[in-house]
Amino acid sequence: MPATQPRTSGELRPGRWPGERLGLPAAGSGSVGRVGRRLAALAIDWVAAIVIALLFAPYSSTLHTWLTLGIFALMQVLFIPTIGGSVGHRLVGLRVVPVAGGWVGPWRPVVRTVLLVIVLPAVVWDSDQRGFHDKLAGTVLIRA
């Protein structure tokens, strides 16, 4: 068996750049969104959720904490299928797309968001820089 071929499907070798195995370009539009943009988008979305939650509960309250998390999740679930990503994603030039192509649909954002708010799946990445939440949802975060 040639050295470049995996022996089983679980032994896929890393690509030369993140997203190569998914058929994505190395840079520019359509390439995998890098860490800096991802973190900036997350910060924008989280700050927006905090500010909106402040309209309903004082900052130091337990209610505010849960409202912030709920608002953050709701923004993800509503905006990913409608505008192609969260407000933060769109402001930093990213969008969420299904790996298989087409429309992301309603279920992928729900799966992705549930795993995202758990946090751990979002910080476990593969060589394509896809978090576990994106892998299970069948999505990838790309540059717009």
N, CA and C atoms as an extended XYZ file, in Angstrom:
432
Properties=species:S:1:pos:R:3:atomname:S:1:resname:S:1:resid:I:1 pbc="F F F"
N         0.848       -1.170        0.000 N   MET     1
C         0.000        0.000        0.000 CA  MET     1
C         0.896        1.236        0.000 C   MET     1
N         0.630        2.245       -0.860 N   PRO     2
C         1.464        3.445       -0.906 CA  PRO     2
C         1.435        4.189        0.431 C   PRO     2
N         2.542        4.841        0.765 N   ALA     3
C         2.668        5.550        2.043 CA  ALA     3
C         1.731        6.751        2.131 C   ALA     3
N         1.271        7.276        1.002 N   THR     4
C         0.418        8.464        1.027 CA  THR     4
C        -1.050        8.130        1.257 C   THR     4
N        -1.417        6.861        1.164 N   GLN     5
C        -2.816        6.476        1.337 CA  GLN     5
C        -3.077        6.021        2.772 C   GLN     5
N        -4.158        6.488        3.388 N   PRO     6
C        -4.481        6.006        4.730 CA  PRO     6
C        -4.927        4.546        4.671 C   PRO     6
N        -4.655        3.807        5.725 N   ARG     7
C        -5.060        2.408        5.788 CA  ARG     7
C        -6.531        2.271        6.147 C   ARG     7
N        -7.028        3.169        6.976 N   THR     8
C        -8.452        3.164        7.329 CA  THR     8
C        -8.962        4.593        7.254 C   THR     8
N       -10.273        4.749        7.282 N   SER     9
C       -10.834        6.097        7.187 CA  SER     9
C       -10.475        6.960        8.389 C   SER     9
N       -10.120        6.361        9.518 N   GLY    10
C        -9.753        7.122       10.701 CA  GLY    10
C        -8.320        7.622       10.674 C   GLY    10
N        -7.574        7.300        9.629 N   GLU    11
C        -6.175        7.689        9.551 CA  GLU    11
C        -5.926        8.722        8.458 C   GLU    11
N        -6.848        9.622        8.230 N   LEU    12
C        -6.639       10.657        7.222 CA  LEU    12
C        -5.468       11.538        7.630 C   LEU    12
N        -4.588       11.754        6.698 N   ARG    13
C        -3.430       12.595        6.974 CA  ARG    13
C        -3.818       14.068        6.859 C   ARG    13
N        -3.164       14.933        7.647 N   PRO    14
C        -3.449       16.363        7.554 CA  PRO    14
C        -3.108       16.897        6.165 C   PRO    14
N        -3.855       17.895        5.745 N   GLY    15
C        -3.568       18.539        4.473 CA  GLY    15
C        -2.395       19.498        4.610 C   GLY    15
N        -1.985       20.066        3.499 N   ARG    16
C        -0.891       21.036        3.526 CA  ARG    16
C        -1.333       22.360        4.135 C   ARG    16
N        -2.634       22.651        4.103 N   TRP    17
C        -3.200       23.843        4.739 CA  TRP    17
C        -4.559       23.468        5.291 C   TRP    17
N        -5.034       24.221        6.277 N   PRO    18
C        -6.367       23.925        6.830 CA  PRO    18
C        -7.435       24.026        5.736 C   PRO    18
N        -8.215       22.985        5.583 N   GLY    19
C        -9.285       22.971        4.599 CA  GLY    19
C        -8.946       22.289        3.298 C   GLY    19
N        -7.692       21.923        3.093 N   GLU    20
C        -7.323       21.266        1.835 CA  GLU    20
C        -8.120       19.977        1.639 C   GLU    20
N        -8.237       19.178        2.706 N   ARG    21
C        -8.976       17.910        2.609 CA  ARG    21
C       -10.460       18.135        2.318 C   ARG    21
N       -10.955       19.359        2.598 N   LEU    22
C       -12.358       19.689        2.349 CA  LEU    22
C       -12.550       20.330        0.980 C   LEU    22
N       -11.456       20.502        0.249 N   GLY    23
C       -11.526       21.125       -1.071 CA  GLY    23
C       -11.562       22.642       -1.017 C   GLY    23
N       -11.087       23.215        0.084 N   LEU    24
C       -11.096       24.669        0.241 CA  LEU    24
C        -9.742       25.260       -0.129 C   LEU    24
N        -9.715       26.504       -0.592 N   PRO    25
C        -8.438       27.129       -0.950 CA  PRO    25
C        -7.578       27.411        0.285 C   PRO    25
N        -6.295       27.651        0.062 N   ALA    26
C        -5.352       27.921        1.147 CA  ALA    26
C        -5.565       29.297        1.761 C   ALA    26
N        -5.996       30.261        0.966 N   ALA    27
C        -6.159       31.639        1.448 CA  ALA    27
C        -7.262       32.329        0.654 C   ALA    27
N        -7.693       33.452        1.176 N   GLY    28
C        -8.692       34.253        0.480 CA  GLY    28
C       -10.113       33.760        0.713 C   GLY    28
N       -11.005       34.261       -0.103 N   SER    29
C       -12.420       33.925        0.006 CA  SER    29
C       -12.632       32.419       -0.119 C   SER    29
N       -13.395       31.852        0.813 N   GLY    30
C       -13.682       30.424        0.796 CA  GLY    30
C       -12.699       29.582        1.577 C   GLY    30
N       -11.617       30.195        2.078 N   SER    31
C       -10.661       29.438        2.898 CA  SER    31
C       -11.165       29.341        4.329 C   SER    31
N       -10.611       28.427        5.096 N   VAL    32
C       -11.016       28.233        6.488 CA  VAL    32
C       -10.717       29.502        7.284 C   VAL    32
N       -11.702       29.936        8.069 N   GLY    33
C       -11.510       31.092        8.938 CA  GLY    33
C       -10.492       30.778       10.014 C   GLY    33
N        -9.532       31.661       10.195 N   ARG    34
C        -8.456       31.425       11.153 CA  ARG    34
C        -8.837       31.865       12.559 C   ARG    34
N        -8.004       31.525       13.511 N   VAL    35
C        -8.272       31.704       14.934 CA  VAL    35
C        -8.553       33.158       15.303 C   VAL    35
N        -7.781       34.088       14.802 N   GLY    36
C        -7.964       35.497       15.155 CA  GLY    36
C        -9.358       36.005       14.830 C   GLY    36
N        -9.824       35.719       13.636 N   ARG    37
C       -11.171       36.138       13.235 CA  ARG    37
C       -12.239       35.426       14.063 C   ARG    37
N       -12.006       34.153       14.337 N   ARG    38
C       -12.973       33.381       15.133 CA  ARG    38
C       -13.129       33.983       16.525 C   ARG    38
N       -11.983       34.287       17.154 N   LEU    39
C       -12.032       34.869       18.498 CA  LEU    39
C       -12.671       36.251       18.485 C   LEU    39
N       -12.369       37.048       17.467 N   ALA    40
C       -12.987       38.374       17.355 CA  ALA    40
C       -14.501       38.244       17.199 C   ALA    40
N       -14.949       37.311       16.379 N   ALA    41
C       -16.390       37.099       16.184 CA  ALA    41
C       -17.054       36.652       17.476 C   ALA    41
N       -16.402       35.746       18.190 N   LEU    42
C       -16.926       35.270       19.470 CA  LEU    42
C       -17.051       36.423       20.464 C   LEU    42
N       -16.032       37.263       20.529 N   ALA    43
C       -16.061       38.414       21.446 CA  ALA    43
C       -17.186       39.378       21.095 C   ALA    43
N       -17.372       39.649       19.820 N   ILE    44
C       -18.454       40.543       19.384 CA  ILE    44
C       -19.808       39.971       19.782 C   ILE    44
N       -20.018       38.692       19.513 N   ASP    45
C       -21.299       38.058       19.841 CA  ASP    45
C       -21.538       38.025       21.349 C   ASP    45
N       -20.493       37.740       22.106 N   TRP    46
C       -20.644       37.650       23.554 CA  TRP    46
C       -20.946       39.025       24.156 C   TRP    46
N       -20.243       40.061       23.692 N   VAL    47
C       -20.505       41.424       24.183 CA  VAL    47
C       -21.925       41.852       23.820 C   VAL    47
N       -22.361       41.549       22.619 N   ALA    48
C       -23.738       41.882       22.218 CA  ALA    48
C       -24.744       41.181       23.129 C   ALA    48
N       -24.508       39.921       23.439 N   ALA    49
C       -25.408       39.173       24.331 CA  ALA    49
C       -25.415       39.781       25.736 C   ALA    49
N       -24.251       40.178       26.234 N   ILE    50
C       -24.165       40.813       27.552 CA  ILE    50
C       -24.965       42.106       27.584 C   ILE    50
N       -24.793       42.930       26.565 N   VAL    51
C       -25.493       44.220       26.504 CA  VAL    51
C       -27.004       44.012       26.422 C   VAL    51
N       -27.450       43.090       25.597 N   ILE    52
C       -28.895       42.824       25.491 CA  ILE    52
C       -29.432       42.296       26.818 C   ILE    52
N       -28.693       41.413       27.464 N   ALA    53
C       -29.131       40.869       28.758 CA  ALA    53
C       -29.215       41.961       29.824 C   ALA    53
N       -28.380       42.993       29.708 N   LEU    54
C       -28.424       44.111       30.671 CA  LEU    54
C       -29.767       44.843       30.638 C   LEU    54
N       -30.478       44.745       29.542 N   LEU    55
C       -31.800       45.376       29.443 CA  LEU    55
C       -32.822       44.680       30.338 C   LEU    55
N       -32.523       43.454       30.757 N   PHE    56
C       -33.475       42.656       31.514 CA  PHE    56
C       -33.044       42.304       32.927 C   PHE    56
N       -31.755       42.376       33.226 N   ALA    57
C       -31.273       41.984       34.555 CA  ALA    57
C       -29.963       42.695       34.860 C   ALA    57
N       -29.698       42.990       36.146 N   PRO    58
C       -28.428       43.618       36.512 CA  PRO    58
C       -27.245       42.682       36.240 C   PRO    58
N       -26.102       43.273       35.913 N   TYR    59
C       -24.927       42.514       35.482 CA  TYR    59
C       -24.491       41.433       36.463 C   TYR    59
N       -24.510       41.724       37.729 N   SER    60
C       -23.971       40.774       38.708 CA  SER    60
C       -24.962       39.683       39.126 C   SER    60
N       -26.113       39.638       38.514 N   SER    61
C       -27.124       38.654       38.920 CA  SER    61
C       -26.959       37.325       38.177 C   SER    61
N       -27.452       36.278       38.798 N   THR    62
C       -27.462       34.964       38.167 CA  THR    62
C       -28.359       34.986       36.927 C   THR    62
N       -29.454       35.720       37.020 N   LEU    63
C       -30.357       35.841       35.872 CA  LEU    63
C       -29.623       36.409       34.666 C   LEU    63
N       -28.803       37.423       34.888 N   HIS    64
C       -28.046       38.022       33.782 CA  HIS    64
C       -27.116       36.998       33.135 C   HIS    64
N       -26.479       36.184       33.951 N   THR    65
C       -25.570       35.158       33.431 CA  THR    65
C       -26.305       34.201       32.502 C   THR    65
N       -27.451       33.707       32.953 N   TRP    66
C       -28.218       32.762       32.134 CA  TRP    66
C       -28.844       33.434       30.920 C   TRP    66
N       -29.284       34.683       31.088 N   LEU    67
C       -29.837       35.418       29.943 CA  LEU    67
C       -28.769       35.631       28.874 C   LEU    67
N       -27.568       35.972       29.303 N   THR    68
C       -26.474       36.186       28.352 CA  THR    68
C       -26.223       34.919       27.540 C   THR    68
N       -26.138       33.793       28.215 N   LEU    69
C       -25.916       32.522       27.514 CA  LEU    69
C       -27.072       32.208       26.568 C   LEU    69
N       -28.304       32.404       27.032 N   GLY    70
C       -29.476       32.143       26.191 CA  GLY    70
C       -29.550       33.060       24.987 C   GLY    70
N       -29.250       34.332       25.184 N   ILE    71
C       -29.271       35.299       24.071 CA  ILE    71
C       -28.171       34.974       23.068 C   ILE    71
N       -26.983       34.639       23.584 N   PHE    72
C       -25.886       34.233       22.701 CA  PHE    72
C       -26.313       33.041       21.840 C   PHE    72
N       -26.876       32.017       22.462 N   ALA    73
C       -27.311       30.819       21.734 CA  ALA    73
C       -28.410       31.157       20.727 C   ALA    73
N       -29.368       31.965       21.138 N   LEU    74
C       -30.463       32.344       20.246 CA  LEU    74
C       -29.940       33.098       19.022 C   LEU    74
N       -28.974       33.990       19.237 N   MET    75
C       -28.401       34.725       18.096 CA  MET    75
C       -27.730       33.773       17.115 C   MET    75
N       -27.036       32.762       17.627 N   GLN    76
C       -26.383       31.789       16.750 CA  GLN    76
C       -27.423       31.026       15.923 C   GLN    76
N       -28.431       30.505       16.620 N   VAL    77
C       -29.442       29.674       15.965 CA  VAL    77
C       -30.262       30.473       14.943 C   VAL    77
N       -30.544       31.730       15.237 N   LEU    78
C       -31.338       32.550       14.317 CA  LEU    78
C       -30.534       33.084       13.138 C   LEU    78
N       -29.302       33.528       13.399 N   PHE    79
C       -28.557       34.217       12.352 CA  PHE    79
C       -27.754       33.298       11.429 C   PHE    79
N       -27.322       32.149       11.896 N   ILE    80
C       -26.541       31.268       11.011 CA  ILE    80
C       -27.351       30.854        9.781 C   ILE    80
N       -28.601       30.400        9.929 N   PRO    81
C       -29.330       30.023        8.709 CA  PRO    81
C       -29.871       31.217        7.917 C   PRO    81
N       -30.014       32.377        8.547 N   THR    82
C       -30.615       33.511        7.838 CA  THR    82
C       -29.603       34.437        7.175 C   THR    82
N       -28.488       34.737        7.859 N   ILE    83
C       -27.493       35.640        7.262 CA  ILE    83
C       -26.147       34.955        7.028 C   ILE    83
N       -26.078       33.647        7.265 N   GLY    84
C       -24.864       32.898        6.983 CA  GLY    84
C       -23.857       32.861        8.114 C   GLY    84
N       -24.228       33.353        9.259 N   GLY    85
C       -23.336       33.357       10.414 CA  GLY    85
C       -23.891       34.300       11.455 C   GLY    85
N       -23.245       34.335       12.594 N   SER    86
C       -23.672       35.266       13.637 CA  SER    86
C       -23.289       36.686       13.214 C   SER    86
N       -23.742       37.660       13.970 N   VAL    87
C       -23.383       39.054       13.682 CA  VAL    87
C       -21.868       39.206       13.745 C   VAL    87
N       -21.243       38.612       14.757 N   GLY    88
C       -19.786       38.662       14.862 CA  GLY    88
C       -19.093       38.031       13.674 C   GLY    88
N       -19.575       36.871       13.237 N   HIS    89
C       -18.994       36.217       12.055 CA  HIS    89
C       -19.026       37.154       10.859 C   HIS    89
N       -20.184       37.725       10.630 N   ARG    90
C       -20.353       38.564        9.438 CA  ARG    90
C       -19.514       39.829        9.508 C   ARG    90
N       -19.397       40.415       10.719 N   LEU    91
C       -18.600       41.642       10.865 CA  LEU    91
C       -17.110       41.408       10.617 C   LEU    91
N       -16.617       40.223       10.931 N   VAL    92
C       -15.194       39.939       10.707 CA  VAL    92
C       -14.942       39.187        9.395 C   VAL    92
N       -15.986       39.043        8.582 N   GLY    93
C       -15.815       38.444        7.264 CA  GLY    93
C       -15.811       36.934        7.228 C   GLY    93
N       -16.610       36.300        8.090 N   LEU    94
C       -16.722       34.847        8.102 CA  LEU    94
C       -18.161       34.432        7.826 C   LEU    94
N       -18.323       33.187        7.414 N   ARG    95
C       -19.666       32.614        7.317 CA  ARG    95
C       -19.607       31.120        7.569 C   ARG    95
N       -20.720       30.593        8.038 N   VAL    96
C       -20.830       29.166        8.342 CA  VAL    96
C       -21.530       28.485        7.171 C   VAL    96
N       -20.896       27.462        6.626 N   VAL    97
C       -21.478       26.729        5.498 CA  VAL    97
C       -21.391       25.230        5.768 C   VAL    97
N       -22.318       24.467        5.199 N   PRO    98
C       -22.200       23.012        5.320 CA  PRO    98
C       -21.049       22.496        4.448 C   PRO    98
N       -20.344       21.496        4.928 N   VAL    99
C       -19.235       20.916        4.176 CA  VAL    99
C       -19.732       20.370        2.845 C   VAL    99
N       -20.932       19.798        2.847 N   ALA   100
C       -21.484       19.187        1.636 CA  ALA   100
C       -22.053       20.218        0.659 C   ALA   100
N       -22.072       21.487        1.032 N   GLY   101
C       -22.623       22.532        0.177 CA  GLY   101
C       -24.106       22.730        0.440 C   GLY   101
N       -24.671       23.731       -0.198 N   GLY   102
C       -26.084       24.038       -0.040 CA  GLY   102
C       -26.359       24.927        1.159 C   GLY   102
N       -27.623       24.939        1.574 N   TRP   103
C       -28.070       25.765        2.687 CA  TRP   103
C       -27.784       25.051        3.998 C   TRP   103
N       -27.404       25.797        5.008 N   VAL   104
C       -27.056       25.217        6.300 CA  VAL   104
C       -28.278       24.599        6.992 C   VAL   104
N       -29.467       25.082        6.684 N   GLY   105
C       -30.698       24.531        7.245 CA  GLY   105
C       -30.896       24.867        8.707 C   GLY   105
N       -31.976       24.405        9.313 N   PRO   106
C       -32.261       24.758       10.710 CA  PRO   106
C       -31.589       23.864       11.749 C   PRO   106
N       -31.303       22.609       11.431 N   TRP   107
C       -30.780       21.705       12.463 CA  TRP   107
C       -29.294       21.887       12.725 C   TRP   107
N       -28.513       22.224       11.709 N   ARG   108
C       -27.067       22.385       11.904 CA  ARG   108
C       -26.750       23.494       12.906 C   ARG   108
N       -27.391       24.666       12.805 N   PRO   109
C       -27.114       25.709       13.801 CA  PRO   109
C       -27.486       25.289       15.225 C   PRO   109
N       -28.534       24.503       15.374 N   VAL   110
C       -28.934       24.052       16.713 CA  VAL   110
C       -27.865       23.119       17.288 C   VAL   110
N       -27.439       22.126       16.522 N   VAL   111
C       -26.406       21.191       16.981 CA  VAL   111
C       -25.119       21.948       17.277 C   VAL   111
N       -24.716       22.800       16.357 N   ARG   112
C       -23.484       23.569       16.503 CA  ARG   112
C       -23.530       24.447       17.752 C   ARG   112
N       -24.648       25.107       17.989 N   THR   113
C       -24.773       26.026       19.116 CA  THR   113
C       -24.805       25.291       20.448 C   THR   113
N       -25.535       24.198       20.525 N   VAL   114
C       -25.566       23.422       21.778 CA  VAL   114
C       -24.147       23.013       22.148 C   VAL   114
N       -23.390       22.529       21.186 N   LEU   115
C       -22.010       22.125       21.462 CA  LEU   115
C       -21.112       23.329       21.754 C   LEU   115
N       -21.384       24.447       21.102 N   LEU   116
C       -20.594       25.658       21.330 CA  LEU   116
C       -20.762       26.182       22.752 C   LEU   116
N       -21.976       26.172       23.272 N   VAL   117
C       -22.184       26.695       24.629 CA  VAL   117
C       -21.625       25.746       25.692 C   VAL   117
N       -21.392       24.488       25.342 N   ILE   118
C       -20.723       23.569       26.256 CA  ILE   118
C       -19.235       23.928       26.337 C   ILE   118
N       -18.715       24.620       25.360 N   VAL   119
C       -17.353       25.152       25.234 CA  VAL   119
C       -16.320       24.105       24.832 C   VAL   119
N       -16.190       23.007       25.529 N   LEU   120
C       -15.132       22.045       25.244 CA  LEU   120
C       -15.084       21.614       23.778 C   LEU   120
N       -16.201       21.261       23.148 N   PRO   121
C       -16.114       20.861       21.737 CA  PRO   121
C       -15.565       21.962       20.830 C   PRO   121
N       -15.750       23.224       21.214 N   ALA   122
C       -15.281       24.323       20.378 CA  ALA   122
C       -13.768       24.508       20.450 C   ALA   122
N       -13.133       24.035       21.509 N   VAL   123
C       -11.691       24.199       21.637 CA  VAL   123
C       -10.912       22.949       21.230 C   VAL   123
N       -11.612       21.911       20.791 N   VAL   124
C       -10.977       20.700       20.276 CA  VAL   124
C       -11.073       20.768       18.755 C   VAL   124
N        -9.926       20.925       18.091 N   TRP   125
C        -9.892       21.122       16.640 CA  TRP   125
C        -9.186       19.985       15.942 C   TRP   125
N        -9.495       19.862       14.642 N   ASP   126
C        -8.752       18.925       13.806 CA  ASP   126
C        -7.749       19.707       12.969 C   ASP   126
N        -7.059       19.035       12.068 N   SER   127
C        -6.030       19.708       11.258 CA  SER   127
C        -6.626       20.691       10.254 C   SER   127
N        -7.926       20.631       10.043 N   ASP   128
C        -8.601       21.595        9.173 CA  ASP   128
C        -9.121       22.792        9.964 C   ASP   128
N        -8.745       22.880       11.223 N   GLN   129
C        -9.153       23.937       12.143 CA  GLN   129
C       -10.676       23.999       12.299 C   GLN   129
N       -11.311       22.834       12.255 N   ARG   130
C       -12.742       22.724       12.518 CA  ARG   130
C       -12.917       22.216       13.930 C   ARG   130
N       -13.665       22.973       14.720 N   GLY   131
C       -13.972       22.519       16.061 CA  GLY   131
C       -14.892       21.308       16.012 C   GLY   131
N       -14.923       20.571       17.112 N   PHE   132
C       -15.783       19.391       17.201 CA  PHE   132
C       -17.244       19.765       16.954 C   PHE   132
N       -17.635       20.973       17.382 N   HIS   133
C       -19.012       21.427       17.164 CA  HIS   133
C       -19.302       21.567       15.668 C   HIS   133
N       -18.321       22.025       14.895 N   ASP   134
C       -18.509       22.122       13.444 CA  ASP   134
C       -18.485       20.745       12.791 C   ASP   134
N       -17.623       19.862       13.269 N   LYS   135
C       -17.554       18.517       12.686 CA  LYS   135
C       -18.881       17.777       12.857 C   LYS   135
N       -19.440       17.812       14.069 N   LEU   136
C       -20.703       17.110       14.306 CA  LEU   136
C       -21.864       17.739       13.548 C   LEU   136
N       -21.825       19.045       13.367 N   ALA   137
C       -22.890       19.725       12.625 CA  ALA   137
C       -22.685       19.643       11.119 C   ALA   137
N       -21.508       19.168       10.686 N   GLY   138
C       -21.223       19.081        9.259 CA  GLY   138
C       -21.006       20.444        8.627 C   GLY   138
N       -20.445       21.371        9.411 N   THR   139
C       -20.234       22.733        8.911 CA  THR   139
C       -18.756       23.095        8.972 C   THR   139
N       -18.425       24.193        8.305 N   VAL   140
C       -17.080       24.760        8.359 CA  VAL   140
C       -17.237       26.276        8.331 C   VAL   140
N       -16.391       26.960        9.081 N   LEU   141
C       -16.389       28.420        9.139 CA  LEU   141
C       -15.362       28.913        8.127 C   LEU   141
N       -15.836       29.626        7.108 N   ILE   142
C       -14.946       30.073        6.036 CA  ILE   142
C       -14.922       31.587        5.934 C   ILE   142
N       -13.898       32.095        5.239 N   ARG   143
C       -13.820       33.520        4.956 CA  ARG   143
C       -14.821       33.852        3.869 C   ARG   143
N       -15.538       34.930        4.055 N   ALA   144
C       -16.578       35.332        3.090 CA  ALA   144
C       -15.961       35.961        1.852 C   ALA   144
